[in-house]
mmCIF file of C-alpha atoms and ligand atoms in Angstrom:
data_model
loop_
_atom_site.group_PDB
_atom_site.id
_atom_site.type_symbol
_atom_site.label_atom_id
_atom_site.label_comp_id
_atom_site.label_asym_id
_atom_site.label_seq_id
_atom_site.Cartn_x
_atom_site.Cartn_y
_atom_site.Cartn_z
ATOM 1 C CA MET A 1 10.045 -20.582 -10.168
ATOM 2 C CA TRP A 2 13.070 -21.199 -7.882
ATOM 3 C CA GLU A 3 15.589 -21.436 -10.725
ATOM 4 C CA ASN A 4 14.619 -18.100 -12.233
ATOM 5 C CA LEU A 5 17.666 -15.829 -11.730
ATOM 6 C CA ASP A 6 16.161 -12.742 -13.368
ATOM 7 C CA ARG A 7 16.524 -10.635 -10.219
ATOM 8 C CA PRO A 8 19.848 -8.737 -9.957
ATOM 9 C CA PRO A 9 22.764 -10.343 -8.060
ATOM 10 C CA LEU A 10 24.456 -8.806 -5.013
ATOM 11 C CA ASP A 11 27.689 -6.854 -5.353
ATOM 12 C CA GLY A 12 29.791 -8.924 -2.951
ATOM 13 C CA ARG A 13 32.943 -6.804 -3.156
ATOM 14 C CA ALA A 14 31.141 -3.593 -2.305
ATOM 15 C CA LEU A 15 29.531 -5.234 0.722
ATOM 16 C CA THR A 16 32.796 -6.616 2.044
ATOM 17 C CA ARG A 17 34.527 -3.243 1.571
ATOM 18 C CA ALA A 18 31.777 -1.392 3.392
ATOM 19 C CA LEU A 19 31.570 -3.694 6.395
ATOM 20 C CA VAL A 20 35.044 -4.986 7.219
ATOM 21 C CA ASP A 21 37.129 -2.801 9.553
ATOM 22 C CA GLY A 22 36.397 0.856 10.027
ATOM 23 C CA PRO A 23 34.258 2.450 12.719
ATOM 24 C CA ARG A 24 31.857 0.948 15.225
ATOM 25 C CA GLY A 25 29.763 -1.957 14.140
ATOM 26 C CA SER A 26 32.364 -3.406 11.776
ATOM 27 C CA TRP A 27 32.973 -7.064 10.978
ATOM 28 C CA SER A 28 36.162 -9.175 10.910
ATOM 29 C CA ARG A 29 35.115 -10.944 7.757
ATOM 30 C CA VAL A 30 32.169 -10.744 5.359
ATOM 31 C CA ASP A 31 31.826 -13.359 2.624
ATOM 32 C CA VAL A 32 29.220 -13.195 -0.107
ATOM 33 C CA VAL A 33 28.517 -16.483 -1.876
ATOM 34 C CA ALA A 34 26.523 -16.966 -5.042
ATOM 35 C CA ARG A 35 24.646 -19.997 -3.754
ATOM 36 C CA THR A 36 24.570 -22.290 -0.735
ATOM 37 C CA GLY A 37 22.333 -24.655 1.185
ATOM 38 C CA SER A 38 22.110 -22.752 4.468
ATOM 39 C CA THR A 39 24.274 -19.854 5.653
ATOM 40 C CA ASN A 40 23.615 -20.883 9.263
ATOM 41 C CA ALA A 41 24.840 -24.418 8.583
ATOM 42 C CA ASP A 42 27.928 -23.082 6.788
ATOM 43 C CA LEU A 43 28.983 -20.878 9.700
ATOM 44 C CA LEU A 44 28.207 -23.538 12.310
ATOM 45 C CA ALA A 45 30.559 -25.877 10.427
ATOM 46 C CA VAL A 46 33.491 -23.461 10.903
ATOM 47 C CA ALA A 47 32.465 -22.058 14.298
ATOM 48 C CA ASP A 48 35.556 -23.350 16.141
ATOM 49 C CA THR A 49 38.076 -21.667 13.880
ATOM 50 C CA ALA A 50 36.241 -18.658 12.459
ATOM 51 C CA ALA A 51 36.856 -15.227 13.957
ATOM 52 C CA ASP A 52 34.294 -13.441 16.085
ATOM 53 C CA ARG A 53 32.115 -11.256 13.828
ATOM 54 C CA THR A 54 32.225 -13.358 10.681
ATOM 55 C CA ALA A 55 29.247 -12.739 8.402
ATOM 56 C CA LEU A 56 28.089 -14.854 5.488
ATOM 57 C CA ILE A 57 25.660 -13.481 2.922
ATOM 58 C CA ALA A 58 24.147 -15.698 0.221
ATOM 59 C CA ASP A 59 22.788 -14.473 -3.064
ATOM 60 C CA VAL A 60 20.713 -17.666 -3.287
ATOM 61 C CA GLN A 61 19.934 -20.158 -0.487
ATOM 62 C CA ASP A 62 18.525 -23.582 -1.361
ATOM 63 C CA ALA A 63 17.927 -25.248 2.017
ATOM 64 C CA GLY A 64 17.265 -22.421 4.452
ATOM 65 C CA ARG A 65 16.511 -23.481 7.997
ATOM 66 C CA GLY A 66 13.705 -21.936 10.036
ATOM 67 C CA ARG A 67 12.679 -22.158 13.681
ATOM 68 C CA HIS A 68 11.257 -25.447 14.991
ATOM 69 C CA SER A 69 12.974 -27.425 12.174
ATOM 70 C CA ARG A 70 10.884 -25.730 9.487
ATOM 71 C CA SER A 71 12.351 -24.816 6.127
ATOM 72 C CA PHE A 72 12.804 -21.242 4.924
ATOM 73 C CA THR A 73 12.688 -20.888 1.172
ATOM 74 C CA ALA A 74 11.793 -18.313 -1.437
ATOM 75 C CA PRO A 75 12.523 -17.568 -5.103
ATOM 76 C CA ALA A 76 16.165 -16.926 -5.972
ATOM 77 C CA ARG A 77 17.465 -13.453 -5.016
ATOM 78 C CA SER A 78 14.142 -12.348 -3.537
ATOM 79 C CA GLN A 79 15.411 -12.219 0.067
ATOM 80 C CA VAL A 80 18.254 -10.907 2.186
ATOM 81 C CA ILE A 81 19.977 -14.049 3.441
ATOM 82 C CA VAL A 82 22.655 -13.427 6.075
ATOM 83 C CA SER A 83 24.190 -15.215 9.044
ATOM 84 C CA ALA A 84 26.501 -13.755 11.665
ATOM 85 C CA LEU A 85 28.900 -15.795 13.778
ATOM 86 C CA VAL A 86 29.571 -14.132 17.103
ATOM 87 C CA LYS A 87 31.706 -15.075 20.074
ATOM 88 C CA LEU A 88 30.623 -13.700 23.440
ATOM 89 C CA PRO A 89 33.533 -14.147 25.897
ATOM 90 C CA GLY A 90 32.341 -13.941 29.500
ATOM 91 C CA VAL A 91 28.638 -13.687 28.691
ATOM 92 C CA PRO A 92 26.617 -15.409 31.441
ATOM 93 C CA PRO A 93 25.159 -18.625 29.938
ATOM 94 C CA GLY A 94 21.620 -17.508 30.811
ATOM 95 C CA SER A 95 22.031 -14.316 28.778
ATOM 96 C CA VAL A 96 22.696 -15.965 25.409
ATOM 97 C CA GLY A 97 18.940 -16.107 24.880
ATOM 98 C CA TRP A 98 19.040 -12.343 24.378
ATOM 99 C CA LEU A 99 20.980 -12.702 21.112
ATOM 100 C CA PRO A 100 17.875 -13.466 18.996
ATOM 101 C CA LEU A 101 16.063 -10.545 20.607
ATOM 102 C CA LEU A 102 19.009 -8.191 19.995
ATOM 103 C CA THR A 103 19.051 -9.376 16.374
ATOM 104 C CA GLY A 104 15.323 -8.706 16.092
ATOM 105 C CA VAL A 105 15.746 -5.149 17.370
ATOM 106 C CA ALA A 106 18.476 -4.528 14.755
ATOM 107 C CA VAL A 107 16.255 -5.866 11.948
ATOM 108 C CA VAL A 108 13.265 -3.766 13.040
ATOM 109 C CA ASP A 109 15.360 -0.603 13.282
ATOM 110 C CA VAL A 110 16.812 -1.062 9.815
ATOM 111 C CA LEU A 111 13.440 -1.809 8.247
ATOM 112 C CA ARG A 112 12.010 1.302 9.889
ATOM 113 C CA THR A 113 14.857 3.672 9.037
ATOM 114 C CA VAL A 114 16.104 2.366 5.681
ATOM 115 C CA ALA A 115 13.042 0.687 4.163
ATOM 116 C CA GLU A 116 10.637 3.058 5.964
ATOM 117 C CA VAL A 117 8.074 0.387 6.780
ATOM 118 C CA ASP A 118 6.097 0.005 10.010
ATOM 119 C CA ALA A 119 8.107 -2.950 11.358
ATOM 120 C CA VAL A 120 7.462 -4.515 14.774
ATOM 121 C CA LEU A 121 8.409 -7.700 16.611
ATOM 122 C CA LYS A 122 6.148 -10.637 17.371
ATOM 123 C CA TRP A 123 7.641 -12.514 20.316
ATOM 124 C CA PRO A 124 10.200 -13.963 20.208
ATOM 125 C CA ASN A 125 11.667 -12.749 16.954
ATOM 126 C CA ASP A 126 9.390 -12.719 13.967
ATOM 127 C CA VAL A 127 9.510 -9.344 12.277
ATOM 128 C CA LEU A 128 6.133 -8.131 11.033
ATOM 129 C CA VAL A 129 5.014 -5.173 8.992
ATOM 130 C CA ARG A 130 1.795 -3.769 10.422
ATOM 131 C CA GLY A 131 -1.199 -3.560 8.104
ATOM 132 C CA ASP A 132 -2.755 -0.311 6.972
ATOM 133 C CA GLU A 133 -6.547 -0.211 6.850
ATOM 134 C CA SER A 134 -6.674 2.911 4.705
ATOM 135 C CA SER A 135 -4.757 1.273 1.845
ATOM 136 C CA GLY A 136 -6.099 -2.230 2.423
ATOM 137 C CA TYR A 137 -2.569 -3.606 2.944
ATOM 138 C CA ALA A 138 -2.871 -6.580 5.333
ATOM 139 C CA GLY A 139 0.709 -6.616 6.686
ATOM 140 C CA GLY A 140 2.432 -9.851 7.714
ATOM 141 C CA LYS A 141 5.725 -11.516 8.546
ATOM 142 C CA VAL A 142 8.558 -9.913 6.611
ATOM 143 C CA ALA A 143 11.596 -11.484 8.290
ATOM 144 C CA GLY A 144 12.594 -14.465 10.397
ATOM 145 C CA ILE A 145 15.539 -15.059 12.702
ATOM 146 C CA LEU A 146 17.163 -18.337 13.700
ATOM 147 C CA VAL A 147 19.910 -18.342 16.328
ATOM 148 C CA GLU A 148 21.854 -21.573 16.766
ATOM 149 C CA VAL A 149 24.454 -22.015 19.516
ATOM 150 C CA ALA A 150 27.623 -23.753 18.315
ATOM 151 C CA SER A 151 29.302 -24.098 21.707
ATOM 152 C CA THR A 152 29.243 -22.674 25.202
ATOM 153 C CA HIS A 153 32.815 -23.632 26.260
ATOM 154 C CA PRO A 154 35.339 -22.119 26.423
ATOM 155 C CA VAL A 155 33.521 -19.212 24.752
ATOM 156 C CA VAL A 156 29.861 -18.909 23.854
ATOM 157 C CA THR A 157 29.767 -19.072 20.057
ATOM 158 C CA ALA A 158 26.501 -18.634 18.190
ATOM 159 C CA VAL A 159 25.214 -18.051 14.691
ATOM 160 C CA SER A 160 22.394 -15.592 14.211
ATOM 161 C CA GLY A 161 20.695 -16.042 10.835
ATOM 162 C CA VAL A 162 18.296 -13.567 9.286
ATOM 163 C CA GLY A 163 16.076 -13.898 6.244
ATOM 164 C CA ILE A 164 14.210 -10.814 5.018
ATOM 165 C CA ASN A 165 11.561 -11.033 2.302
ATOM 166 C CA VAL A 166 12.503 -8.249 -0.073
ATOM 167 C CA SER A 167 10.916 -8.558 -3.502
ATOM 168 C CA LEU A 168 8.506 -11.498 -3.250
ATOM 169 C CA THR A 169 5.260 -10.928 -5.098
ATOM 170 C CA GLU A 170 1.878 -11.897 -3.634
ATOM 171 C CA ALA A 171 1.948 -15.139 -5.636
ATOM 172 C CA GLU A 172 5.423 -16.014 -4.339
ATOM 173 C CA LEU A 173 4.636 -15.703 -0.607
ATOM 174 C CA PRO A 174 5.210 -19.048 1.156
ATOM 175 C CA VAL A 175 2.129 -18.551 3.374
ATOM 176 C CA PRO A 176 -0.702 -15.989 3.252
ATOM 177 C CA THR A 177 0.487 -14.470 6.558
ATOM 178 C CA ALA A 178 3.837 -13.461 5.005
ATOM 179 C CA THR A 179 4.691 -10.236 3.243
ATOM 180 C CA SER A 180 7.696 -8.588 1.584
ATOM 181 C CA LEU A 181 9.258 -5.136 1.601
ATOM 182 C CA GLN A 182 8.044 -4.637 -1.952
ATOM 183 C CA LEU A 183 4.445 -5.501 -1.034
ATOM 184 C CA ALA A 184 4.699 -3.168 1.977
ATOM 185 C CA GLY A 185 5.624 -0.268 -0.313
ATOM 186 C CA ALA A 186 9.146 0.067 1.133
ATOM 187 C CA ALA A 187 11.299 3.070 0.217
ATOM 188 C CA VAL A 188 14.232 0.732 -0.529
ATOM 189 C CA ILE A 189 14.118 -2.767 -1.980
ATOM 190 C CA ASP A 190 17.785 -3.121 -2.840
ATOM 191 C CA ARG A 191 19.096 -6.198 -0.985
ATOM 192 C CA GLY A 192 22.639 -4.839 -0.756
ATOM 193 C CA THR A 193 21.488 -1.647 0.961
ATOM 194 C CA VAL A 194 19.323 -3.566 3.420
ATOM 195 C CA VAL A 195 21.920 -6.197 4.367
ATOM 196 C CA ARG A 196 24.654 -3.602 4.738
ATOM 197 C CA ALA A 197 22.504 -1.487 7.089
ATOM 198 C CA PHE A 198 21.513 -4.589 9.040
ATOM 199 C CA LEU A 199 25.102 -5.752 9.613
ATOM 200 C CA ARG A 200 26.136 -2.235 10.724
ATOM 201 C CA ALA A 201 23.212 -2.075 13.158
ATOM 202 C CA MET A 202 23.901 -5.579 14.473
ATOM 203 C CA GLY A 203 27.625 -4.839 14.824
ATOM 204 C CA SER A 204 26.919 -1.652 16.796
ATOM 205 C CA ALA A 205 24.416 -3.448 19.032
ATOM 206 C CA LEU A 206 27.008 -6.156 19.758
ATOM 207 C CA ASP A 207 29.658 -3.500 20.524
ATOM 208 C CA GLU A 208 27.295 -1.852 23.006
ATOM 209 C CA TRP A 209 26.311 -5.138 24.632
ATOM 210 C CA ARG A 210 29.950 -6.148 25.158
ATOM 211 C CA GLU A 211 30.906 -2.674 26.447
ATOM 212 C CA SER A 212 28.055 -2.803 28.985
ATOM 213 C CA GLY A 213 29.518 -6.025 30.442
ATOM 214 C CA TRP A 214 26.702 -8.057 28.836
ATOM 215 C CA ASP A 215 23.967 -6.089 30.605
ATOM 216 C CA THR A 216 20.647 -7.289 29.216
ATOM 217 C CA ALA A 217 18.451 -4.524 30.691
ATOM 218 C CA PRO A 218 19.063 -2.052 27.808
ATOM 219 C CA ILE A 219 18.269 -4.756 25.230
ATOM 220 C CA ALA A 220 15.082 -5.606 27.124
ATOM 221 C CA GLU A 221 14.007 -1.980 27.043
ATOM 222 C CA LEU A 222 14.651 -1.653 23.298
ATOM 223 C CA TYR A 223 12.910 -4.969 22.673
ATOM 224 C CA ARG A 224 9.779 -4.144 24.724
ATOM 225 C CA SER A 225 9.237 -0.864 22.902
ATOM 226 C CA ARG A 226 9.258 -2.632 19.530
ATOM 227 C CA CYS A 227 7.257 -5.709 20.564
ATOM 228 C CA ASP A 228 3.726 -5.722 19.164
ATOM 229 C CA THR A 229 2.844 -8.832 21.200
ATOM 230 C CA LEU A 230 2.688 -6.880 24.461
ATOM 231 C CA GLY A 231 -0.844 -5.984 25.559
ATOM 232 C CA ARG A 232 -2.394 -8.337 23.036
ATOM 233 C CA ARG A 233 -4.606 -11.358 23.425
ATOM 234 C CA VAL A 234 -2.500 -14.249 22.132
ATOM 235 C CA ARG A 235 -2.368 -17.988 21.674
ATOM 236 C CA VAL A 236 0.990 -19.566 22.511
ATOM 237 C CA THR A 237 1.700 -23.038 21.170
ATOM 238 C CA MET A 238 4.495 -24.479 23.270
ATOM 239 C CA PRO A 239 6.798 -27.433 22.605
ATOM 240 C CA GLY A 240 4.709 -30.594 22.983
ATOM 241 C CA ASP A 241 1.759 -28.737 21.406
ATOM 242 C CA THR A 242 0.356 -27.445 24.694
ATOM 243 C CA GLU A 243 -1.549 -24.211 24.184
ATOM 244 C CA LEU A 244 -2.118 -21.167 26.310
ATOM 245 C CA VAL A 245 -4.558 -18.349 25.514
ATOM 246 C CA GLY A 246 -4.359 -15.086 27.397
ATOM 247 C CA VAL A 247 -2.948 -11.576 27.413
ATOM 248 C CA ALA A 248 0.803 -10.984 26.948
ATOM 249 C CA THR A 249 1.700 -8.532 29.706
ATOM 250 C CA ASP A 250 5.501 -8.374 29.802
ATOM 251 C CA ILE A 251 8.873 -9.565 28.593
ATOM 252 C CA ASP A 252 10.710 -10.619 31.736
ATOM 253 C CA GLU A 253 14.411 -10.288 32.602
ATOM 254 C CA HIS A 254 15.130 -13.623 30.856
ATOM 255 C CA GLY A 255 13.438 -12.574 27.607
ATOM 256 C CA ARG A 256 10.398 -14.765 28.310
ATOM 257 C CA VAL A 257 6.915 -13.561 27.407
ATOM 258 C CA VAL A 258 4.602 -13.343 30.418
ATOM 259 C CA ILE A 259 1.025 -14.480 29.747
ATOM 260 C CA VAL A 260 -1.975 -13.995 32.004
ATOM 261 C CA PRO A 261 -4.214 -16.950 31.019
ATOM 262 C CA GLU A 262 -7.851 -16.084 30.333
ATOM 263 C CA SER A 263 -9.268 -19.284 31.822
ATOM 264 C CA GLY A 264 -8.412 -21.828 34.506
ATOM 265 C CA ASP A 265 -5.589 -20.733 36.789
ATOM 266 C CA THR A 266 -5.047 -17.098 35.846
ATOM 267 C CA SER A 267 -1.644 -16.749 37.552
ATOM 268 C CA PRO A 268 0.925 -15.246 35.113
ATOM 269 C CA VAL A 269 3.010 -17.805 33.207
ATOM 270 C CA ALA A 270 6.480 -16.994 31.819
ATOM 271 C CA VAL A 271 6.973 -18.802 28.494
ATOM 272 C CA SER A 272 10.506 -19.358 27.199
ATOM 273 C CA ALA A 273 9.764 -21.073 23.854
ATOM 274 C CA GLY A 274 6.760 -21.260 21.594
ATOM 275 C CA ASP A 275 4.862 -19.923 18.610
ATOM 276 C CA VAL A 276 2.688 -16.889 19.266
ATOM 277 C CA THR A 277 -0.462 -16.022 17.333
ATOM 278 C CA HIS A 278 -1.915 -12.558 17.809
ATOM 279 C CA LEU A 279 -5.672 -12.948 18.361
ATOM 280 C CA ARG A 280 -8.508 -10.481 18.137
ATOM 281 C CA ALA A 281 -9.540 -8.936 21.459
ATOM 282 C CA LEU A 282 -12.650 -10.530 22.990
ATOM 283 C CA ASP A 283 -15.862 -8.614 22.494
ATOM 284 C CA ALA A 284 -16.631 -6.528 25.581
HETATM 285 O O1 BTN B 301 11.297 -17.558 10.668
HETATM 286 C C1 BTN B 301 12.045 -18.489 10.925
HETATM 287 O O2 BTN B 301 11.614 -19.625 11.183
HETATM 288 C C2 BTN B 301 13.533 -18.245 10.938
HETATM 289 C C3 BTN B 301 14.072 -18.179 9.549
HETATM 290 C C4 BTN B 301 15.559 -17.893 9.509
HETATM 291 C C5 BTN B 301 16.092 -17.957 8.094
HETATM 292 C C6 BTN B 301 17.514 -17.496 7.995
HETATM 293 S S1 BTN B 301 17.984 -17.170 6.328
HETATM 294 C C7 BTN B 301 19.645 -17.031 6.798
HETATM 295 C C8 BTN B 301 19.892 -18.119 7.821
HETATM 296 N N1 BTN B 301 20.242 -19.375 7.184
HETATM 297 C C9 BTN B 301 19.339 -20.325 7.454
HETATM 298 O O3 BTN B 301 19.395 -21.489 7.044
HETATM 299 N N2 BTN B 301 18.340 -19.824 8.194
HETATM 300 C C10 BTN B 301 18.568 -18.436 8.533
#
């Protein structure tokens, strides 16, 4: 299944032309490669010397990396695979954690406006398409984001990697809780169109963040209004496999999700890392 290259390739030249230089949200360099192991790993390897705003798009990725050391794989040419190397001179070290959330907002906005699907965020940065009872479509995770920090001195340098499921069929989904733009009935399932819109949106968001003097409050506001975790009953599995069940009430000023536990000590807990599962509300 993985070696089947029947799906159309990306037009690398057109992407580079459209994204390098020009107005707001542009990139210093955009490379499109036919095949690689991991676009995140490739950019991390050149992080010291590469320019700020270097993007790497892969037509096919063989060893994609996911959060918590998981793998991220799919059939050839069925996903948008893109990583962005950014340098954030003068950003307070504690604010770097907003980069994945800023990336998530850019992905959601592009999926809503270009693909016209009902995209939302599950904290911290899984992108879901909401289900639709009337059509029987169950929804699911359509995109994942992995931010890896290359260095913090002298300049914070990080790679933000995004994988979007574009044309996977039901049988090709890696897990039953995943979905793809095609399965969601998206208006656009052309990978070039989606990745181009994403890099423009991400570039503009980075411009605005830098111009604000790395103010995180506007990102927090954008993030909260797109975050489907808020107000829900959730289970959070934290590093070390400790679990917390309660209601997610806020995203705090550090980007942490605030949970009010439903049993034991019910004081709010701010969680900085973990896997969230959206649960059904308890019966009244
Ligand atoms: O959901 C997750 O666990 C995050 C997945 C992130 C996958 C992307 S695909 C482009 C970039 N290169 C990688 O190796 N990983 C990220």
